[in-house]
Coordinates of C-alpha atoms and ligand atoms in Angstrom, one line a residue:
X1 CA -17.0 34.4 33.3
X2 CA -18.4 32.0 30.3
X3 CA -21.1 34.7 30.0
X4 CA -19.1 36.7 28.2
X5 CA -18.0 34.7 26.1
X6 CA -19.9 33.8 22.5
X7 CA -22.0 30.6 22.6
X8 CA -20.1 29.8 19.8
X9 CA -16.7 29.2 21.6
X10 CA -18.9 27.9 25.0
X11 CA -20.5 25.1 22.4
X12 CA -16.7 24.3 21.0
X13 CA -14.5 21.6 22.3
X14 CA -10.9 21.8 23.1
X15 CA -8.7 20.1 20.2
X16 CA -8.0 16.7 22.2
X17 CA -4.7 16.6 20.3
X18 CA -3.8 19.7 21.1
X19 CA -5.0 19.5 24.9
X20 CA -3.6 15.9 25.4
X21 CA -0.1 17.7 23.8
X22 CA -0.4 20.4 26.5
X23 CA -0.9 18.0 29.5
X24 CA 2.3 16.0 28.5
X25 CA 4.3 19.4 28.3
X26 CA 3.1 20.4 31.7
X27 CA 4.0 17.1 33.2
X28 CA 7.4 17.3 31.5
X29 CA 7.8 20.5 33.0
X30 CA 7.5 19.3 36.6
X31 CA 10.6 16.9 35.7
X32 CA 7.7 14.0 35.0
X33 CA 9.7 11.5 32.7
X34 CA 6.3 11.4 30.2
X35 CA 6.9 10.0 26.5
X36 CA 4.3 12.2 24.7
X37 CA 3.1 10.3 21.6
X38 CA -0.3 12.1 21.8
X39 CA 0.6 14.8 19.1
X40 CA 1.1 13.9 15.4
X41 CA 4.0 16.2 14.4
X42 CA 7.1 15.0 12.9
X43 CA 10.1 14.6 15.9
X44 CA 12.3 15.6 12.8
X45 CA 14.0 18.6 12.0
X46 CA 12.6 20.8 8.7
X47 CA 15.3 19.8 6.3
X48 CA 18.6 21.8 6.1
X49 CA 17.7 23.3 2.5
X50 CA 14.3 24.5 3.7
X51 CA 16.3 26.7 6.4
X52 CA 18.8 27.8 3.8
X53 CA 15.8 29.1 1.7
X54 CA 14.4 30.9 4.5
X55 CA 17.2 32.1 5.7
X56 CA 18.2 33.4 2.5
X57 CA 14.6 35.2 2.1
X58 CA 15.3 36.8 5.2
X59 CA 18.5 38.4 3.4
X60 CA 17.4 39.3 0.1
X61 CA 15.2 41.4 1.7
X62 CA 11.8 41.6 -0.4
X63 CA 9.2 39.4 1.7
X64 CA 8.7 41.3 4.3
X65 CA 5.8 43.2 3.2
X66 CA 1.7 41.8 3.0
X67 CA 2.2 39.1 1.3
X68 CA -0.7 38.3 -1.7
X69 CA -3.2 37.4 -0.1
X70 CA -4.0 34.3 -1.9
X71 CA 0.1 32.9 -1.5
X72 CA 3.1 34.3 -3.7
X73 CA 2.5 33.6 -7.5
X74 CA 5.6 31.6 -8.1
X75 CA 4.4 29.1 -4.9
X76 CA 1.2 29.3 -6.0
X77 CA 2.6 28.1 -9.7
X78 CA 4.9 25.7 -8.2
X79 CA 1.8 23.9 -6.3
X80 CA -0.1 23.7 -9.5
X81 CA 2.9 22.3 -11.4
X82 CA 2.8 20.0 -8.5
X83 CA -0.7 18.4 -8.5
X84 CA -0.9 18.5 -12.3
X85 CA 2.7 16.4 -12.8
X86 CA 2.2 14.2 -9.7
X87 CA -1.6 14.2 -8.6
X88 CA -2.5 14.1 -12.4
X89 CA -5.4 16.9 -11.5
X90 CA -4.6 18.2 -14.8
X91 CA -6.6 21.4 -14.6
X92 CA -5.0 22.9 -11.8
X93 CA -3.7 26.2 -12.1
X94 CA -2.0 28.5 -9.9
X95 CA -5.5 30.5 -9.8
X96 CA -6.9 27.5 -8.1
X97 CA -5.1 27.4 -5.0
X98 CA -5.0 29.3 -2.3
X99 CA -2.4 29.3 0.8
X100 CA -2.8 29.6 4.3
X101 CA -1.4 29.3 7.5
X102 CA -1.1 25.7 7.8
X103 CA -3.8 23.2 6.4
X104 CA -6.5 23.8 9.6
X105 CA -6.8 27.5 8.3
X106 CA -7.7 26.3 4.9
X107 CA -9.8 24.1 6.1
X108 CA -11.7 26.5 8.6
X109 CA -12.1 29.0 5.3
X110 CA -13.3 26.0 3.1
X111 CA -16.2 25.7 5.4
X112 CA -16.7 29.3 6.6
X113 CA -17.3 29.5 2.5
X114 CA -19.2 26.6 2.1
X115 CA -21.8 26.2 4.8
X116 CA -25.2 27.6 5.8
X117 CA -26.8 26.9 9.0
X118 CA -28.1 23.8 9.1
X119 CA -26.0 21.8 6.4
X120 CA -24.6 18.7 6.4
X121 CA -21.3 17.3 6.3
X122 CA -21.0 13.9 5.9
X123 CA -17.3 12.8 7.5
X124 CA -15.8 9.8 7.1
X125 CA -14.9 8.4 10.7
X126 CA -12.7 8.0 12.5
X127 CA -11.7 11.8 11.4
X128 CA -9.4 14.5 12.5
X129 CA -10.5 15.7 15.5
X130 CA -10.7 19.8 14.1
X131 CA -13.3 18.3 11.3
X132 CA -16.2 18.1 13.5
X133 CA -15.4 21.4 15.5
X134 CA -15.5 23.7 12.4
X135 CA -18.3 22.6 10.8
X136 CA -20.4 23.2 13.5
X137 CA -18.8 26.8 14.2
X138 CA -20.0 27.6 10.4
X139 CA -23.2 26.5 11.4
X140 CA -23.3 23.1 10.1
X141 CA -24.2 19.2 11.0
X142 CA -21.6 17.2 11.2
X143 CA -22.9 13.5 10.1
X144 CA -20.2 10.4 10.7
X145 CA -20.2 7.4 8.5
X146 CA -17.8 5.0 10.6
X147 CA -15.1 2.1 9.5
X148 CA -14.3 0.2 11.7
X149 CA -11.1 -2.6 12.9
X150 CA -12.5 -5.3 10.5
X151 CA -12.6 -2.7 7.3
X152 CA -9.4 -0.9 8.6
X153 CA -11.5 2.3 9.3
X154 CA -12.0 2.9 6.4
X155 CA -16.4 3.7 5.6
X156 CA -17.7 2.9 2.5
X157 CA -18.7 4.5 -0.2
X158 CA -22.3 2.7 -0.2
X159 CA -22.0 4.2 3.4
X160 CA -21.6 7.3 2.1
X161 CA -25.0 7.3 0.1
X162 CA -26.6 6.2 2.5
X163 CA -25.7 9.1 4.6
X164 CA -26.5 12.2 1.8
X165 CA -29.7 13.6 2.2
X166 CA -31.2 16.8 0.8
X167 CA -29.2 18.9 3.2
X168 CA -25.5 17.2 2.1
X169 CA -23.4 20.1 1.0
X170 CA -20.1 18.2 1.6
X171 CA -18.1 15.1 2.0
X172 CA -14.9 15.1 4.1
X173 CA -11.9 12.3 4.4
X174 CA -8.4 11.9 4.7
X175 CA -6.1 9.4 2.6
X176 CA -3.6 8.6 4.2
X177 CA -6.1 8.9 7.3
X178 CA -5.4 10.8 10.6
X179 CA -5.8 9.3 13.4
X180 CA -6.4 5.3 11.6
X181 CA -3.0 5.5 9.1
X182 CA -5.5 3.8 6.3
X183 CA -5.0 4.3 2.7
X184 CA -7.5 4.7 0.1
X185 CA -7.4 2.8 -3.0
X186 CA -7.9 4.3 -6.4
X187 CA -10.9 1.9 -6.4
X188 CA -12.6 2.9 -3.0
X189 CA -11.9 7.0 -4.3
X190 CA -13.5 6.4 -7.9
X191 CA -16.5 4.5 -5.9
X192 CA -16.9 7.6 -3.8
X193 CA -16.7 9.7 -6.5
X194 CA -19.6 8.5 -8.1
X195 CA -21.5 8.7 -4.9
X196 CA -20.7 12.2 -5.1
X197 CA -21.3 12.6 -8.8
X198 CA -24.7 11.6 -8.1
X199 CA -26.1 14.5 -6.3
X200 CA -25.8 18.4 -7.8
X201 CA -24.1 20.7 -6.2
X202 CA -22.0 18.2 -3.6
X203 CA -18.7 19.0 -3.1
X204 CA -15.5 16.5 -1.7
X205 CA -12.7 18.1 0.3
X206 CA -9.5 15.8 0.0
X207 CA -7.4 16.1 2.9
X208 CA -4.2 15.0 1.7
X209 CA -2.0 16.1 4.1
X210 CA -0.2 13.1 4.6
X211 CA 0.3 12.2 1.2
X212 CA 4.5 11.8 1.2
X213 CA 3.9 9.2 4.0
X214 CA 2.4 6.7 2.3
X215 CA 3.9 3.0 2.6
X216 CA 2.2 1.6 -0.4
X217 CA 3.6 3.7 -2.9
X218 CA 0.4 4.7 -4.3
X219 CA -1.2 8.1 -3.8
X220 CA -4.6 8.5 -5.3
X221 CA -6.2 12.4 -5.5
X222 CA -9.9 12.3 -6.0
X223 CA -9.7 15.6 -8.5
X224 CA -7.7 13.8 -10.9
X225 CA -10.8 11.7 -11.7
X226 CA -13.1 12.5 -14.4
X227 CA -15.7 14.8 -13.7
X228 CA -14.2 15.6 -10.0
X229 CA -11.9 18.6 -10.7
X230 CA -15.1 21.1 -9.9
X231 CA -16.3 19.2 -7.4
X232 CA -13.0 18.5 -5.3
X233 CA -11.2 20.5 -2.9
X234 CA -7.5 19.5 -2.3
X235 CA -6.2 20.2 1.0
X236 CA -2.4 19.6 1.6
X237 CA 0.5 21.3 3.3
X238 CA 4.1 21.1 4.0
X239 CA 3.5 20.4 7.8
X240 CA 3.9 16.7 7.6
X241 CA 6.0 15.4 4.8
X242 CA 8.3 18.3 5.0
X243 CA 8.6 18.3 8.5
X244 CA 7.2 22.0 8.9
X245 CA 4.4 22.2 11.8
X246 CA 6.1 25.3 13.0
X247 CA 6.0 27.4 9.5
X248 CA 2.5 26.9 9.0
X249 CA 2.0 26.8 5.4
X250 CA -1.0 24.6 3.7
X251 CA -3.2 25.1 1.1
X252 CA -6.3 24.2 -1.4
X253 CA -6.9 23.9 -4.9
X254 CA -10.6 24.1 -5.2
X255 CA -12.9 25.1 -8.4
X256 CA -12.3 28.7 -8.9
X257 CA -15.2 30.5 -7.3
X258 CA -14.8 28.3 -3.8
X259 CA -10.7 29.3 -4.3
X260 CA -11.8 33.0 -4.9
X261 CA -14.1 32.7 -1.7
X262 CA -11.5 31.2 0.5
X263 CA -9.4 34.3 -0.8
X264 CA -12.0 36.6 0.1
X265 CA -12.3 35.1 3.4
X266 CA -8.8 35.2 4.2
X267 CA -8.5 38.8 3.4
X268 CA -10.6 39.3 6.3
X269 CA -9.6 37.6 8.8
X270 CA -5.7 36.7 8.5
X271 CA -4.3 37.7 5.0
X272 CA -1.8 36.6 3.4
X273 CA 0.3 33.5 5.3
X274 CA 3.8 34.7 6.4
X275 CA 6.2 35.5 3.4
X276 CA 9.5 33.6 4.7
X277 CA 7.7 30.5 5.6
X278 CA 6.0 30.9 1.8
X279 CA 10.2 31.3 0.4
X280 CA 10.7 28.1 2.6
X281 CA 7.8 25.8 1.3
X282 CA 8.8 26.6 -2.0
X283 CA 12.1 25.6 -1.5
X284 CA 11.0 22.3 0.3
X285 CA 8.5 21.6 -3.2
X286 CA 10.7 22.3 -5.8
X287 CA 13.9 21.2 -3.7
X288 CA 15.9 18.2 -3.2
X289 CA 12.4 15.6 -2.3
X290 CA 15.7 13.1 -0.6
X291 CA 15.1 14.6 3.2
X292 CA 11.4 13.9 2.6
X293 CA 11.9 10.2 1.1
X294 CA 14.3 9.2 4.0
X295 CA 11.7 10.5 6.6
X296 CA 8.9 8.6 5.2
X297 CA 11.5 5.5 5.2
X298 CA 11.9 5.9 8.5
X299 CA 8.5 6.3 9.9
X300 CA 8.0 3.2 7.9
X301 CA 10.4 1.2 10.1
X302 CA 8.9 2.5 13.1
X303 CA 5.7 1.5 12.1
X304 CA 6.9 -2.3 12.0
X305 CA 8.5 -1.8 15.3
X306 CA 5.4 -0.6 16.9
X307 CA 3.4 -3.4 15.4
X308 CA 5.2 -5.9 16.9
X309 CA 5.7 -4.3 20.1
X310 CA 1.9 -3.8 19.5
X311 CA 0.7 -7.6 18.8
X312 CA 3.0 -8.3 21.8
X313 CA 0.3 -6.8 24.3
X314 CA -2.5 -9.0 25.3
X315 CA -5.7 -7.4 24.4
X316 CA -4.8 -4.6 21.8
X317 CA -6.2 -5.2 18.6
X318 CA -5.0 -3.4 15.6
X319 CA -5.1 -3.4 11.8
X320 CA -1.8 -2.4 10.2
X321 CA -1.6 1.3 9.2
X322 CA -0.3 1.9 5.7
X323 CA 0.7 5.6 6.0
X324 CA 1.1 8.6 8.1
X325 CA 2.2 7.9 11.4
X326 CA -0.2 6.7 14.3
X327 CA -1.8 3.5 14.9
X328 CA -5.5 3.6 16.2
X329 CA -5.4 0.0 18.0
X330 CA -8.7 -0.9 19.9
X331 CA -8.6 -0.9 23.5
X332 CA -12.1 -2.1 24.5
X333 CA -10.7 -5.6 25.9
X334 CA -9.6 -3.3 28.7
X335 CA -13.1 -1.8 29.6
X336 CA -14.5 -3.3 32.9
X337 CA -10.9 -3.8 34.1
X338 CA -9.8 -2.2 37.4
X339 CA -6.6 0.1 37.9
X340 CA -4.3 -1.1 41.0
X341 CA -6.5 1.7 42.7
X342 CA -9.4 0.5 41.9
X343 CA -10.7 2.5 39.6
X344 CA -12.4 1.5 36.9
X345 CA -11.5 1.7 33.2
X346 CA -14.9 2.6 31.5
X347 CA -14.0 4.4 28.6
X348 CA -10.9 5.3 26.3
X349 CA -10.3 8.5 28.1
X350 CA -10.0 6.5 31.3
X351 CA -7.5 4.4 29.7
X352 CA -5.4 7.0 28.2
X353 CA -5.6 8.8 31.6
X354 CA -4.7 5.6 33.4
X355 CA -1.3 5.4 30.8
X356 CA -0.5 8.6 31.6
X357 CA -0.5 8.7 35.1
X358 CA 0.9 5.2 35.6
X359 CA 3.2 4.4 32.6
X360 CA 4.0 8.4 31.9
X361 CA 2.9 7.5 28.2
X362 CA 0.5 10.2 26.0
X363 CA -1.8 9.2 24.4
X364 CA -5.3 10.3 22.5
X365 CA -8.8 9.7 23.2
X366 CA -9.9 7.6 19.8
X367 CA -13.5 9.3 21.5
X368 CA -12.6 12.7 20.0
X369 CA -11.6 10.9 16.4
X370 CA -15.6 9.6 16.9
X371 CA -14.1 5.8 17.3
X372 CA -15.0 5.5 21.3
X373 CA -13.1 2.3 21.3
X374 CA -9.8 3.3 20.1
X375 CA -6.7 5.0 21.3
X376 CA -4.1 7.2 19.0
X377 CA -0.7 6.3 19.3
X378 CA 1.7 8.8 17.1
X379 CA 5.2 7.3 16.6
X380 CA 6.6 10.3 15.3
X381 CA 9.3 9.6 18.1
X382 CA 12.4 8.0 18.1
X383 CA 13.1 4.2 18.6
X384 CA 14.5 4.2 21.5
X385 CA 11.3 6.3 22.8
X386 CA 8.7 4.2 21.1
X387 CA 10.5 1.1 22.7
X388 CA 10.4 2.6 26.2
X389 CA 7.0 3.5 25.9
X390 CA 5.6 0.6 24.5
X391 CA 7.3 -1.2 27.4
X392 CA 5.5 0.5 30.1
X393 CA 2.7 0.4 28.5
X394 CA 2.8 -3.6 27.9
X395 CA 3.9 -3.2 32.1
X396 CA 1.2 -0.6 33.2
X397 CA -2.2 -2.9 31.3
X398 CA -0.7 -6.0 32.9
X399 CA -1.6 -4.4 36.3
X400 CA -5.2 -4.2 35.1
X401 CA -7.6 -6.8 36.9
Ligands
LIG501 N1 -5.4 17.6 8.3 C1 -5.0 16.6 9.1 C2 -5.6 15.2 8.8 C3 -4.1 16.7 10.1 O1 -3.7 15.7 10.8 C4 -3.6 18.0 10.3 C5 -2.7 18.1 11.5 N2 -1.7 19.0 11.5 C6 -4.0 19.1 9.5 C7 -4.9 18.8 8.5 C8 -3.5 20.5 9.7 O2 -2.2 20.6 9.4 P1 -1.5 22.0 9.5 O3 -2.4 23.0 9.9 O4 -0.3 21.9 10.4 O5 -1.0 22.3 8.0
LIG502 N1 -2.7 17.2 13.3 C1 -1.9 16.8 14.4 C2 -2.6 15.9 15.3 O1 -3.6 15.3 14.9 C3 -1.4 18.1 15.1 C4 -2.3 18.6 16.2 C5 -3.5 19.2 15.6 O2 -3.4 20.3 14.9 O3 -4.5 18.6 15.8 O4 -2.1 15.6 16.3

């Protein structure tokens, strides 16, 4: 049956989060107690006002229709207003950004618009797992420059010129980082901004998607820096900070003829994102930002609760994550060891497996996030949940030989 299918979807691999996500829900299904901290989605509700707003779109009546295709003027507006007063990219205007259905799409358009065959990306690793999968289906080379536990995951800008050869068309990271929860400084941004300074023509795409969930209070956007407004595209979203997976709103504010590209793009294939969920992100940007602060607060206690229920595990090693919400901890004192049923734990897809089956814990691959030696733990869950889980899992690796 693959033979009918494209060799462009035969070549593509699954989304690990997504596929990891799916396995938990089956097992659920069957009545299998599993604590699924696999998938990084908020386990809170979209905020109360957000609904109101939808809901009272719904009423009035008027967004029904095709939406722009670009995003409604007043959001796209609002979003401008946004990263000029609090991103300080000062020549954002609403004819810069473009909104889509959730922060993958305008991802996927960036590169559908951006790539030729054969051109590289240079990715800062570990990386979101959809990073790798779309440059390649617009024909690109995805190249990794990798941090590692000792630098909190976080590569280097000398790293990253290393890395650029005549074929670099584009730099990707994200700050706060999914899957390592690292933060990049002002400094280590302005170092890779030179770095990308330095070539003609070499763009930086910004994922900042996890910008409201940031624990040291400092949010740093690579286009507010001078000289990187036309070579920096944004990427953000409400998905995360808003608590809005389901609405599936994101966008970009890019240099106007990449924005006018994406648009172009997006005409084709999808047009404009849904109208209602446009009435609700706008809502949640201009709205009461309380809902959103309290999240972040809390994701920030459960972050100190993991840690210590972490460091209380013999073997995990981990670096302390200073935003979004996972921790990427190292697992490779585990490799070698030997499950009750003697099977052997030879990668980080064996160990995740092994949690899965014998503590009833979800977890990702780091493999997929190009860190083989890692694990992603979300603790978008509750206490209590994150409690019970890291309990069998402290019980399940003790059974290890
Ligand atoms: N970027 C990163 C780093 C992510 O973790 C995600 C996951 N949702 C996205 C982009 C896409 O977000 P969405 O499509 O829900 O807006
Ligand atoms: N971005 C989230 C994650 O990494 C949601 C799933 C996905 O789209 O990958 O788990």
């Amino acid at each position: 049956m693959n033979s009918i299918l494209s060799d462009r979807i035969n070549n593509m691999e699954e989304s690990a989060t997504l596929a990891m996500a799916k396995t938990a829900r089956e097992l659920k299904n069957q009545g299998i107690d599993i604590i699924g901290l696999s998938l990084g989605e908020p386990d809170f509700k979209t905020p109360k006002h957000i609904q109101e707003a939808a809901k009272a779109a719904i009423d009035e009546g008027k967004y029904f229709s095709y939406p722009p295709v670009a995003g409604y003027q007043d959001l796209r507006e609002a979003i401008a207003k946004k990263l000029r007063e609090q991103n300080h990219i000062r020549e954002a205007k609403a004819e810069n950004i473009v909104v889509s259905t959730g922060a993958k799409h305008s991802i996927a358009n960036i590169f559908m618009c951006l790539i030729n065959e054969g051109d590289e990306v240079v990715i800062f690793a570990p990386y979101w797992v959809s990073y790798s999968e779309i440059i390649k289906l617009a024909g690109g080379v995805p190249v990794l420059i990798e941090g590692n536990l000792e630098n909190n995951f976080k590569a280097t800008a000398a790293q990253l010129k290393e890395a650029i050869t005549d074929k670099t068309k584009a730099v990707i990271y994200s700050s706060p980082c999914n899957p390592s929860g690292s933060v990049f400084s002002k400094a280590e941004l302005e170092a890779i901004a030179e770095v990308v300074k330095s070539k003609e023509d070499l763009v930086v795409i910004a994922d900042e998607i996890y910008e409201l969930i940031n624990f040291t209070g400092q949010h740093a956007s690579i286009a507010s820096f001078p000289g990187m407004f036309e070579r920096t595209i944004t990427v953000n979203g409400f998905s995360k900070g808003y608590a809005m997976t389901g609405w599936r709103v994101g966008y970009i504010c890019a240099p106007l003829a990449i924005a006018k590209a994406c648009e172009k793009i997006q005409g084709q294939f999808t047009s404009g994102g849904t109208g209602i969920a446009q009435r609700a992100a706008l809502a949640g940007l201009v709205g009461d930002q309380g809902p959103t602060e309290e999240m972040a607060a809390a994701y920030l206690k459960r972050r100190d609760l993991v840690l210590e229920l972490l460091r209380d595990i013999p073997g995990i090693k981990t670096h302390v994550p200073e935003g979004a919400f996972y921790f990427f901890p190292d697992i490779s004192a585990f490799f070698g060891k030997s499950t009750p049923e003697n099977k052997k734990i030879e990668s980080a897809d064996d160990f995740c497996l092994y949690l899965l089956n014998e503590a009833h814990v979800s977890l990702v691959t780091g493999a997929a996030f190009g860190a083989p030696n890692s694990v992603r733990l979300s603790y978008a869950a509750s206490e209590s949940e994150l409690k019970e889980a890291l309990k069998r899992i402290k019980e399940s690796l003790a059974k290890l030989k």
